[in-house]
mmCIF file of C-alpha atoms in Angstrom:
data_model
loop_
_atom_site.group_PDB
_atom_site.id
_atom_site.type_symbol
_atom_site.label_atom_id
_atom_site.label_comp_id
_atom_site.label_asym_id
_atom_site.label_seq_id
_atom_site.Cartn_x
_atom_site.Cartn_y
_atom_site.Cartn_z
ATOM 1 C CA MET A 1 -31.586 41.167 -41.770
ATOM 2 C CA LEU A 2 -27.684 40.038 -40.747
ATOM 3 C CA VAL A 3 -26.713 36.580 -41.624
ATOM 4 C CA MET A 4 -23.394 35.190 -40.868
ATOM 5 C CA THR A 5 -22.029 31.770 -41.865
ATOM 6 C CA ALA A 6 -18.784 30.441 -41.785
ATOM 7 C CA LYS A 7 -16.839 27.895 -43.710
ATOM 8 C CA VAL A 8 -14.894 25.255 -40.707
ATOM 9 C CA ASP A 9 -12.935 22.201 -42.347
ATOM 10 C CA LYS A 10 -13.073 19.097 -41.180
ATOM 11 C CA LYS A 11 -10.409 18.055 -40.757
ATOM 12 C CA LYS A 12 -9.190 21.082 -38.535
ATOM 13 C CA ILE A 13 -12.073 19.967 -35.939
ATOM 14 C CA LEU A 14 -10.674 16.543 -35.713
ATOM 15 C CA ILE A 15 -6.722 17.825 -35.218
ATOM 16 C CA VAL A 16 -8.743 19.978 -32.567
ATOM 17 C CA THR A 17 -10.950 17.311 -31.205
ATOM 18 C CA ALA A 18 -7.973 15.145 -31.025
ATOM 19 C CA VAL A 19 -5.273 17.188 -29.076
ATOM 20 C CA ILE A 20 -8.099 17.788 -26.881
ATOM 21 C CA LEU A 21 -9.009 13.946 -26.178
ATOM 22 C CA ALA A 22 -5.333 13.907 -25.413
ATOM 23 C CA ALA A 23 -4.946 15.970 -23.384
ATOM 24 C CA VAL A 24 -7.643 14.159 -21.038
ATOM 25 C CA ILE A 25 -6.013 11.476 -21.632
ATOM 26 C CA GLY A 26 -2.747 12.476 -20.169
ATOM 27 C CA LEU A 27 -4.340 14.652 -17.513
ATOM 28 C CA PHE A 28 -5.568 10.831 -16.083
ATOM 29 C CA LEU A 29 -3.179 9.046 -16.534
ATOM 30 C CA ILE A 30 -1.440 11.675 -14.629
ATOM 31 C CA PHE A 31 -4.042 12.235 -11.914
ATOM 32 C CA GLY A 32 -6.485 9.184 -11.656
ATOM 33 C CA GLY A 33 -4.927 6.079 -13.976
ATOM 34 C CA ASN A 34 -3.222 3.410 -11.912
ATOM 35 C CA ASP A 35 -2.463 4.100 -8.560
ATOM 36 C CA SER A 36 -0.128 1.190 -6.732
ATOM 37 C CA THR A 37 -0.324 2.794 -4.237
ATOM 38 C CA PRO A 38 -2.878 0.063 -1.503
ATOM 39 C CA THR A 39 -5.725 1.694 -0.208
ATOM 40 C CA ALA A 40 -8.241 0.426 2.702
ATOM 41 C CA SER A 41 -10.246 -1.071 -0.209
ATOM 42 C CA GLU A 42 -7.785 -4.124 -0.597
ATOM 43 C CA GLY A 43 -10.715 -6.795 0.641
ATOM 44 C CA VAL A 44 -8.785 -9.411 2.058
ATOM 45 C CA ALA A 45 -11.894 -11.473 3.791
ATOM 46 C CA ASN A 46 -10.343 -14.394 4.293
ATOM 47 C CA ASN A 47 -6.076 -16.142 4.490
ATOM 48 C CA ASP A 48 -6.192 -16.845 0.566
ATOM 49 C CA ALA A 49 -6.995 -13.166 0.225
ATOM 50 C CA ARG A 50 -4.192 -11.991 2.778
ATOM 51 C CA VAL A 51 -1.618 -14.017 0.768
ATOM 52 C CA ALA A 52 -2.658 -12.833 -2.503
ATOM 53 C CA PHE A 53 -2.832 -9.046 -1.155
ATOM 54 C CA LEU A 54 1.251 -9.929 -0.617
ATOM 55 C CA LYS A 55 2.288 -11.014 -3.620
ATOM 56 C CA SER A 56 0.656 -8.312 -5.062
ATOM 57 C CA PHE A 57 3.946 -6.672 -4.426
ATOM 58 C CA GLY A 58 5.889 -9.241 -5.027
ATOM 59 C CA TRP A 59 6.187 -11.796 -2.058
ATOM 60 C CA GLU A 60 6.189 -15.660 -1.072
ATOM 61 C CA VAL A 61 5.058 -16.126 1.509
ATOM 62 C CA THR A 62 4.037 -19.066 3.796
ATOM 63 C CA THR A 63 0.501 -19.923 2.757
ATOM 64 C CA SER A 64 -0.602 -19.718 6.730
ATOM 65 C CA PRO A 65 -0.115 -17.071 9.507
ATOM 66 C CA VAL A 66 2.976 -17.626 11.731
ATOM 67 C CA GLU A 67 0.846 -15.899 14.555
ATOM 68 C CA SER A 68 -2.689 -13.854 13.988
ATOM 69 C CA GLY A 69 -4.173 -12.244 17.013
ATOM 70 C CA GLN A 70 -6.986 -9.078 17.700
ATOM 71 C CA VAL A 71 -3.928 -5.335 18.432
ATOM 72 C CA ARG A 72 -5.735 -1.707 19.541
ATOM 73 C CA ILE A 73 -4.332 0.759 17.734
ATOM 74 C CA PRO A 74 -4.016 3.686 20.336
ATOM 75 C CA GLU A 75 -6.899 6.088 20.831
ATOM 76 C CA ALA A 76 -3.447 8.856 21.685
ATOM 77 C CA GLY A 77 -0.410 8.419 19.204
ATOM 78 C CA ASN A 78 3.257 8.927 20.626
ATOM 79 C CA GLU A 79 6.677 8.671 19.290
ATOM 80 C CA VAL A 80 6.812 5.343 18.508
ATOM 81 C CA PHE A 81 2.895 5.303 17.377
ATOM 82 C CA ASN A 82 4.056 8.222 15.190
ATOM 83 C CA ARG A 83 6.852 6.639 13.854
ATOM 84 C CA TYR A 84 5.307 3.840 12.063
ATOM 85 C CA ASN A 85 2.119 6.035 10.522
ATOM 86 C CA GLU A 86 3.937 7.506 9.058
ATOM 87 C CA LEU A 87 5.299 4.204 7.277
ATOM 88 C CA GLN A 88 1.770 3.238 6.661
ATOM 89 C CA LYS A 89 1.032 7.220 4.755
ATOM 90 C CA SER A 90 4.087 6.791 2.844
ATOM 91 C CA GLN A 91 1.707 3.873 1.153
ATOM 92 C CA GLY A 92 -0.979 4.877 1.608
ATOM 93 C CA TYR A 93 -2.657 4.110 4.631
ATOM 94 C CA ASP A 94 -3.398 6.172 8.178
ATOM 95 C CA LEU A 95 -4.646 4.311 10.978
ATOM 96 C CA SER A 96 -4.924 7.412 13.457
ATOM 97 C CA ALA A 97 -8.485 7.333 11.506
ATOM 98 C CA TYR A 98 -8.531 3.787 13.411
ATOM 99 C CA ALA A 99 -7.883 5.613 16.583
ATOM 100 C CA GLY A 100 -9.664 2.958 19.760
ATOM 101 C CA LYS A 101 -10.489 0.596 16.724
ATOM 102 C CA THR A 102 -9.302 -3.551 17.624
ATOM 103 C CA VAL A 103 -8.019 -4.345 14.283
ATOM 104 C CA MET A 104 -6.667 -8.039 13.146
ATOM 105 C CA ARG A 105 -3.038 -8.456 13.084
ATOM 106 C CA TYR A 106 -1.844 -11.295 10.317
ATOM 107 C CA VAL A 107 2.127 -12.195 9.966
ATOM 108 C CA TYR A 108 3.098 -14.060 7.748
ATOM 109 C CA LEU A 109 7.115 -15.507 6.526
ATOM 110 C CA VAL A 110 8.550 -14.476 3.792
ATOM 111 C CA ASN A 111 10.354 -16.543 1.923
ATOM 112 C CA ASN A 112 11.968 -13.832 -0.718
ATOM 113 C CA TYR A 113 13.379 -11.305 1.107
ATOM 114 C CA PRO A 114 16.825 -9.937 -0.898
ATOM 115 C CA ASN A 115 19.821 -11.457 0.676
ATOM 116 C CA ALA A 116 17.907 -12.060 4.192
ATOM 117 C CA SER A 117 20.018 -14.031 6.732
ATOM 118 C CA ALA A 118 17.739 -13.486 9.217
ATOM 119 C CA PRO A 119 12.975 -14.030 8.857
ATOM 120 C CA VAL A 120 11.933 -11.473 7.207
ATOM 121 C CA TYR A 121 8.062 -11.021 8.102
ATOM 122 C CA ALA A 122 4.688 -9.777 6.439
ATOM 123 C CA THR A 123 2.231 -8.238 8.954
ATOM 124 C CA LEU A 124 -1.273 -6.965 7.557
ATOM 125 C CA LEU A 125 -3.208 -4.853 9.392
ATOM 126 C CA VAL A 126 -6.904 -5.875 8.751
ATOM 127 C CA TYR A 127 -9.940 -4.368 9.818
ATOM 128 C CA LYS A 128 -13.713 -4.938 8.534
ATOM 129 C CA ASN A 129 -11.613 -7.337 5.901
ATOM 130 C CA GLN A 130 -9.685 -5.014 4.603
ATOM 131 C CA VAL A 131 -6.640 -3.957 4.326
ATOM 132 C CA ILE A 132 -5.125 -1.091 6.922
ATOM 133 C CA GLY A 133 -1.503 -0.916 7.282
ATOM 134 C CA GLY A 134 1.386 -3.209 7.348
ATOM 135 C CA ASP A 135 4.961 -3.877 6.775
ATOM 136 C CA VAL A 136 7.024 -5.802 6.270
ATOM 137 C CA THR A 137 10.256 -5.985 9.352
ATOM 138 C CA ASP A 138 13.872 -7.737 8.390
ATOM 139 C CA THR A 139 14.761 -9.298 12.259
ATOM 140 C CA SER A 140 18.004 -9.267 11.469
ATOM 141 C CA ALA A 141 20.561 -7.467 14.069
ATOM 142 C CA LYS A 142 20.827 -4.323 11.161
ATOM 143 C CA GLY A 143 16.989 -5.002 10.111
ATOM 144 C CA THR A 144 14.240 -2.873 9.515
ATOM 145 C CA ILE A 145 10.407 -2.410 9.374
ATOM 146 C CA ARG A 146 9.707 -1.405 5.296
ATOM 147 C CA SER A 147 6.304 -0.555 3.190
ATOM 148 C CA PHE A 148 4.312 -3.279 1.417
ATOM 149 C CA LYS A 149 7.246 -2.425 -1.043
ATOM 150 C CA MET A 150 9.804 -4.843 -3.064
ATOM 151 C CA PRO A 151 13.161 -3.517 -1.855
ATOM 152 C CA THR A 152 15.422 -3.054 -4.966
ATOM 153 C CA ALA A 153 19.688 -2.211 -4.812
ATOM 154 C CA ALA A 154 19.043 1.240 -5.134
ATOM 155 C CA THR A 155 15.316 1.694 -2.702
ATOM 156 C CA PRO A 156 16.970 2.201 0.548
ATOM 157 C CA PRO A 157 14.990 0.997 3.640
ATOM 158 C CA ALA A 158 12.901 3.096 5.422
ATOM 159 C CA THR A 159 12.813 3.084 9.205
ATOM 160 C CA SER A 160 15.297 1.161 11.428
ATOM 161 C CA ALA A 161 13.452 -1.683 13.734
ATOM 162 C CA PRO A 162 12.266 -0.751 16.814
ATOM 163 C CA SER A 163 13.351 -2.569 19.868
ATOM 164 C CA GLY A 164 11.073 -4.963 21.256
ATOM 165 C CA THR A 165 8.609 -4.568 17.820
ATOM 166 C CA THR A 166 9.824 -8.131 16.285
ATOM 167 C CA PRO A 167 7.417 -10.641 15.653
ATOM 168 C CA THR A 168 7.995 -13.597 17.390
ATOM 169 C CA THR A 169 6.768 -16.934 16.530
#
């Protein structure tokens, strides 16, 4: 019978364990950690929750929507829908998953848009009390439609505002 023994150094085991743990934590932070991209899981069952959702991006908005109503997501995409949906995809949403569905649209006046020369509106698209998309629209002549993320001087606008899409009050 052959018996083998090994001498294990506890210090080396602790070092190897610490390295493995650090690698696992690093991978978690890189791939599954704190993702600030909004998703359809954002519950907004009432007006206070919708205002809080917008506030989480730094927006100060009126306490009640200036406009609300139902809109239908097109079943077949067209050029305007596809451009708008690209903006939605850039912030973690995809409206094509709601094709043919009727959703609620809430429009809020934004009070703290940087250097605004005309009204700016935040629009939320909500389906079954979940945010499924939306944007922030600067209605000035050179205004843009952008994601929920607060703009900075170094951040270029997401897209030019298509004509005829300005919310009415």
